[in-house]
PDB file of C-alpha atoms in Angstrom:
ATOM      1  CA  MET A   1     -38.603 -38.059 -67.308  1.00 52.00           C
ATOM      2  CA  SER A   2     -40.973 -35.904 -64.727  1.00 53.00           C
ATOM      3  CA  ALA A   3     -39.096 -38.325 -61.952  1.00 53.00           C
ATOM      4  CA  VAL A   4     -35.517 -35.357 -62.460  1.00 49.00           C
ATOM      5  CA  LEU A   5     -39.189 -32.161 -63.371  1.00 49.00           C
ATOM      6  CA  ALA A   6     -40.647 -33.754 -59.963  1.00 51.00           C
ATOM      7  CA  LEU A   7     -37.450 -33.943 -58.757  1.00 49.00           C
ATOM      8  CA  THR A   8     -36.278 -30.048 -59.652  1.00 50.00           C
ATOM      9  CA  ALA A   9     -39.731 -29.148 -58.274  1.00 51.00           C
ATOM     10  CA  ASP A  10     -39.236 -29.869 -54.656  1.00 55.00           C
ATOM     11  CA  PHE A  11     -35.469 -28.590 -55.019  1.00 54.00           C
ATOM     12  CA  GLY A  12     -36.742 -24.940 -55.673  1.00 54.00           C
ATOM     13  CA  ARG A  13     -39.585 -25.402 -53.414  1.00 56.00           C
ATOM     14  CA  THR A  14     -36.817 -26.260 -50.907  1.00 53.00           C
ATOM     15  CA  MET A  15     -34.904 -22.981 -52.192  1.00 52.00           C
ATOM     16  CA  ARG A  16     -36.816 -20.691 -51.465  1.00 54.00           C
ATOM     17  CA  ILE A  17     -38.830 -21.582 -48.359  1.00 56.00           C
ATOM     18  CA  GLY A  18     -34.556 -22.251 -46.698  1.00 68.00           C
ATOM     19  CA  THR A  19     -34.095 -18.106 -48.227  1.00 76.00           C
ATOM     20  CA  LEU A  20     -36.991 -17.731 -46.358  1.00 77.00           C
ATOM     21  CA  GLU A  21     -36.131 -18.877 -43.853  1.00 79.00           C
ATOM     22  CA  ILE A  22     -32.972 -17.837 -43.520  1.00 81.00           C
ATOM     23  CA  THR A  23     -34.163 -14.252 -44.435  1.00 82.00           C
ATOM     24  CA  ALA A  24     -36.269 -14.125 -41.546  1.00 82.00           C
ATOM     25  CA  ALA A  25     -33.758 -14.894 -39.321  1.00 82.00           C
ATOM     26  CA  LEU A  26     -31.112 -12.452 -40.443  1.00 81.00           C
ATOM     27  CA  ILE A  27     -34.737  -9.490 -39.499  1.00 82.00           C
ATOM     28  CA  ALA A  28     -34.873 -11.189 -36.375  1.00 79.00           C
ATOM     29  CA  ALA A  29     -31.276 -10.956 -35.481  1.00 77.00           C
ATOM     30  CA  ALA A  30     -31.388  -6.419 -36.792  1.00 76.00           C
ATOM     31  CA  ILE A  31     -34.063  -6.216 -34.542  1.00 73.00           C
ATOM     32  CA  VAL A  32     -32.844  -7.903 -31.501  1.00 67.00           C
ATOM     33  CA  ALA A  33     -29.388  -5.964 -32.018  1.00 69.00           C
ATOM     34  CA  ALA A  34     -31.228  -2.840 -33.403  1.00 65.00           C
ATOM     35  CA  ARG A  35     -32.465  -2.189 -28.933  1.00 60.00           C
ATOM     36  CA  PRO A  36     -30.975  -0.785 -26.399  1.00 55.00           C
ATOM     37  CA  ARG A  37     -28.737  -2.104 -24.515  1.00 52.00           C
ATOM     38  CA  VAL A  38     -29.304  -2.198 -21.027  1.00 47.00           C
ATOM     39  CA  ARG A  39     -25.764  -2.292 -19.063  1.00 48.00           C
ATOM     40  CA  THR A  40     -25.125  -3.412 -15.331  1.00 46.00           C
ATOM     41  CA  VAL A  41     -22.817  -1.643 -12.668  1.00 45.00           C
ATOM     42  CA  ALA A  42     -20.222  -5.112 -13.949  1.00 49.00           C
ATOM     43  CA  GLU A  43     -20.542  -3.908 -16.975  1.00 47.00           C
ATOM     44  CA  ILE A  44     -19.321   0.092 -16.764  1.00 45.00           C
ATOM     45  CA  GLY A  45     -16.987   0.065 -14.433  1.00 48.00           C
ATOM     46  CA  SER A  46     -16.403   1.927 -11.263  1.00 54.00           C
ATOM     47  CA  LEU A  47     -16.319   5.804 -11.687  1.00 67.00           C
ATOM     48  CA  THR A  48     -12.866   6.688 -10.116  1.00 78.00           C
ATOM     49  CA  PRO A  49     -12.480  10.517  -9.203  1.00 86.00           C
ATOM     50  CA  MET A  50      -9.417  11.754 -10.231  1.00 90.00           C
ATOM     51  CA  LEU A  51      -7.829  15.897  -8.495  1.00 93.00           C
ATOM     52  CA  VAL A  52      -5.577  17.167 -11.471  1.00 94.00           C
ATOM     53  CA  GLU A  53      -3.067  19.430 -10.363  1.00 96.00           C
ATOM     54  CA  LEU A  54      -1.939  21.920 -13.110  1.00 95.00           C
ATOM     55  CA  GLN A  55       1.081  24.711 -12.633  1.00 95.00           C
ATOM     56  CA  ILE A  56       0.295  27.356 -14.981  1.00 93.00           C
ATOM     57  CA  HIS A  57       2.671  29.462 -16.424  1.00 93.00           C
ATOM     58  CA  ASP A  58       2.699  32.767 -18.094  1.00 87.00           C
ATOM     59  CA  ARG A  59       4.819  34.879 -19.919  1.00 81.00           C
ATOM     60  CA  SER A  60       5.139  36.943 -16.301  1.00 79.00           C
ATOM     61  CA  ALA A  61       3.184  35.531 -13.976  1.00 84.00           C
ATOM     62  CA  ARG A  62       2.801  31.279 -11.934  1.00 90.00           C
ATOM     63  CA  ALA A  63       0.186  29.387 -10.564  1.00 91.00           C
ATOM     64  CA  THR A  64      -1.688  26.560  -9.663  1.00 93.00           C
ATOM     65  CA  PHE A  65      -4.684  25.365 -10.195  1.00 93.00           C
ATOM     66  CA  GLU A  66      -5.917  21.596  -8.081  1.00 95.00           C
ATOM     67  CA  GLY A  67      -9.932  20.599  -9.184  1.00 93.00           C
ATOM     68  CA  ARG A  68     -11.483  17.175 -10.704  1.00 93.00           C
ATOM     69  CA  PRO A  69     -12.139  16.869 -14.394  1.00 90.00           C
ATOM     70  CA  PRO A  70     -13.957  18.010 -16.060  1.00 91.00           C
ATOM     71  CA  PHE A  71     -13.104  21.200 -16.154  1.00 94.00           C
ATOM     72  CA  GLU A  72     -11.110  23.801 -18.938  1.00 95.00           C
ATOM     73  CA  VAL A  73      -8.525  26.186 -19.731  1.00 95.00           C
ATOM     74  CA  GLY A  74      -9.608  29.923 -21.908  1.00 94.00           C
ATOM     75  CA  ARG A  75      -9.232  33.482 -21.257  1.00 93.00           C
ATOM     76  CA  ASP A  76     -12.978  33.504 -20.872  1.00 93.00           C
ATOM     77  CA  ARG A  77     -13.255  34.459 -17.121  1.00 93.00           C
ATOM     78  CA  SER A  78     -15.960  31.910 -16.630  1.00 94.00           C
ATOM     79  CA  THR A  79     -13.420  29.533 -17.693  1.00 94.00           C
ATOM     80  CA  ASP A  80     -12.048  27.249 -14.766  1.00 94.00           C
ATOM     81  CA  VAL A  81      -8.718  27.926 -15.507  1.00 93.00           C
ATOM     82  CA  PRO A  82      -8.508  31.779 -16.656  1.00 93.00           C
ATOM     83  CA  ILE A  83      -5.054  32.373 -18.282  1.00 92.00           C
ATOM     84  CA  ALA A  84      -4.894  36.228 -19.719  1.00 90.00           C
ATOM     85  CA  ASP A  85      -3.073  35.016 -22.645  1.00 89.00           C
ATOM     86  CA  PRO A  86      -4.302  37.561 -25.132  1.00 91.00           C
ATOM     87  CA  GLU A  87      -2.989  34.127 -28.295  1.00 92.00           C
ATOM     88  CA  VAL A  88      -4.601  31.258 -26.047  1.00 93.00           C
ATOM     89  CA  SER A  89      -9.048  30.923 -27.170  1.00 94.00           C
ATOM     90  CA  ARG A  90     -11.995  31.795 -24.927  1.00 95.00           C
ATOM     91  CA  ARG A  91     -12.239  27.501 -24.678  1.00 95.00           C
ATOM     92  CA  HIS A  92      -9.424  26.274 -24.459  1.00 95.00           C
ATOM     93  CA  LEU A  93      -9.182  22.856 -22.847  1.00 94.00           C
ATOM     94  CA  ARG A  94     -11.028  20.527 -21.890  1.00 94.00           C
ATOM     95  CA  PHE A  95      -9.995  18.054 -19.232  1.00 95.00           C
ATOM     96  CA  GLU A  96     -12.217  14.736 -18.820  1.00 92.00           C
ATOM     97  CA  SER A  97     -11.872  11.306 -16.808  1.00 90.00           C
ATOM     98  CA  HIS A  98     -12.971   8.105 -18.096  1.00 86.00           C
ATOM     99  CA  GLU A  99     -12.087   5.193 -15.845  1.00 84.00           C
ATOM    100  CA  GLY A 100      -9.006   6.707 -13.964  1.00 86.00           C
ATOM    101  CA  VAL A 101      -7.572   7.783 -16.743  1.00 89.00           C
ATOM    102  CA  VAL A 102      -7.110  11.191 -17.485  1.00 91.00           C
ATOM    103  CA  TYR A 103      -7.646  13.170 -20.757  1.00 93.00           C
ATOM    104  CA  VAL A 104      -7.077  16.812 -22.338  1.00 93.00           C
ATOM    105  CA  GLU A 105      -9.540  17.814 -25.590  1.00 93.00           C
ATOM    106  CA  ASP A 106      -8.928  20.529 -28.509  1.00 94.00           C
ATOM    107  CA  LEU A 107     -11.917  22.455 -28.236  1.00 93.00           C
ATOM    108  CA  LYS A 108     -10.723  23.175 -32.139  1.00 92.00           C
ATOM    109  CA  THR A 109      -8.987  26.113 -31.199  1.00 92.00           C
ATOM    110  CA  THR A 110      -7.042  28.584 -34.224  1.00 89.00           C
ATOM    111  CA  ASN A 111      -3.659  28.274 -33.237  1.00 90.00           C
ATOM    112  CA  GLY A 112      -3.635  24.875 -31.347  1.00 92.00           C
ATOM    113  CA  SER A 113      -2.917  23.294 -28.818  1.00 94.00           C
ATOM    114  CA  PHE A 114      -0.013  21.077 -27.822  1.00 94.00           C
ATOM    115  CA  LEU A 115       1.513  18.309 -25.813  1.00 92.00           C
ATOM    116  CA  ASN A 116       4.930  17.829 -24.744  1.00 92.00           C
ATOM    117  CA  GLY A 117       5.897  19.396 -28.293  1.00 91.00           C
ATOM    118  CA  ARG A 118       4.236  17.626 -30.940  1.00 92.00           C
ATOM    119  CA  ARG A 119       0.095  19.696 -32.166  1.00 93.00           C
ATOM    120  CA  PHE A 120      -3.047  17.016 -30.782  1.00 90.00           C
ATOM    121  CA  LYS A 121      -6.486  17.678 -32.154  1.00 89.00           C
ATOM    122  CA  GLU A 122      -8.270  14.748 -30.797  1.00 90.00           C
ATOM    123  CA  PRO A 123      -8.787  14.031 -27.030  1.00 91.00           C
ATOM    124  CA  ILE A 124      -5.265  12.287 -26.022  1.00 90.00           C
ATOM    125  CA  GLU A 125      -4.306  10.847 -22.181  1.00 91.00           C
ATOM    126  CA  VAL A 126      -2.520  13.654 -20.232  1.00 92.00           C
ATOM    127  CA  ARG A 127       0.390  11.909 -17.367  1.00 91.00           C
ATOM    128  CA  ALA A 128       2.172  14.062 -14.211  1.00 92.00           C
ATOM    129  CA  GLY A 129       5.067  15.133 -16.192  1.00 94.00           C
ATOM    130  CA  ASP A 130       3.760  16.141 -19.261  1.00 93.00           C
ATOM    131  CA  GLU A 131       3.624  19.731 -20.521  1.00 95.00           C
ATOM    132  CA  LEU A 132       0.615  21.771 -22.252  1.00 95.00           C
ATOM    133  CA  ASP A 133       1.642  24.482 -24.583  1.00 94.00           C
ATOM    134  CA  ILE A 134      -1.420  27.357 -25.192  1.00 94.00           C
ATOM    135  CA  GLY A 135      -0.609  30.065 -26.747  1.00 91.00           C
ATOM    136  CA  THR A 136       2.354  31.050 -25.042  1.00 92.00           C
ATOM    137  CA  THR A 137       1.288  29.811 -21.956  1.00 94.00           C
ATOM    138  CA  ARG A 138       3.112  27.079 -20.374  1.00 95.00           C
ATOM    139  CA  ILE A 139       1.364  24.068 -17.742  1.00 95.00           C
ATOM    140  CA  VAL A 140       3.100  21.802 -15.871  1.00 96.00           C
ATOM    141  CA  VAL A 141       0.993  18.772 -15.320  1.00 95.00           C
ATOM    142  CA  ALA A 142       2.010  18.388 -12.038  1.00 95.00           C
ATOM    143  CA  ALA A 143       0.098  15.898 -10.760  1.00 92.00           C
ATOM    144  CA  VAL A 144      -3.122  12.810 -11.532  1.00 92.00           C
ATOM    145  CA  ARG A 145      -3.984  11.196  -8.801  1.00 90.00           C
ATOM    146  CA  VAL A 146      -7.755   9.315  -7.478  1.00 87.00           C
ATOM    147  CA  ALA A 147      -8.936  12.269  -5.248  1.00 79.00           C
TER     148      ALA A 147
END
């Protein structure tokens, strides 16, 4: 009987030590994972400057814009591409690029933004030939290329 009790006591002590070791290993792993990771240039990738050409078709006027993202489109004169359309928000769209891909983002506008006839709320990729509708203005993406 005493041999069984000794075996049980050893098993309990072994399990407790094993549990403490596992807990310590988990804490150490959490500390290592929580540290900010420094990324090398090879991991980040190359930053590719892009050039976007837009054809803007307003009610009575047509214009062309060519620029490097990031840039904004809106009714406010301080935007990079000002549009004189009362249904367009002051700051309506933002164009951005990341690793050679150009994205357009709706800036939480009241009337919304449409890409090729479909409303979008999240940043979405744009390509040459895409059509953006904001208010009564149509913006055609004429070209997207490396600058």
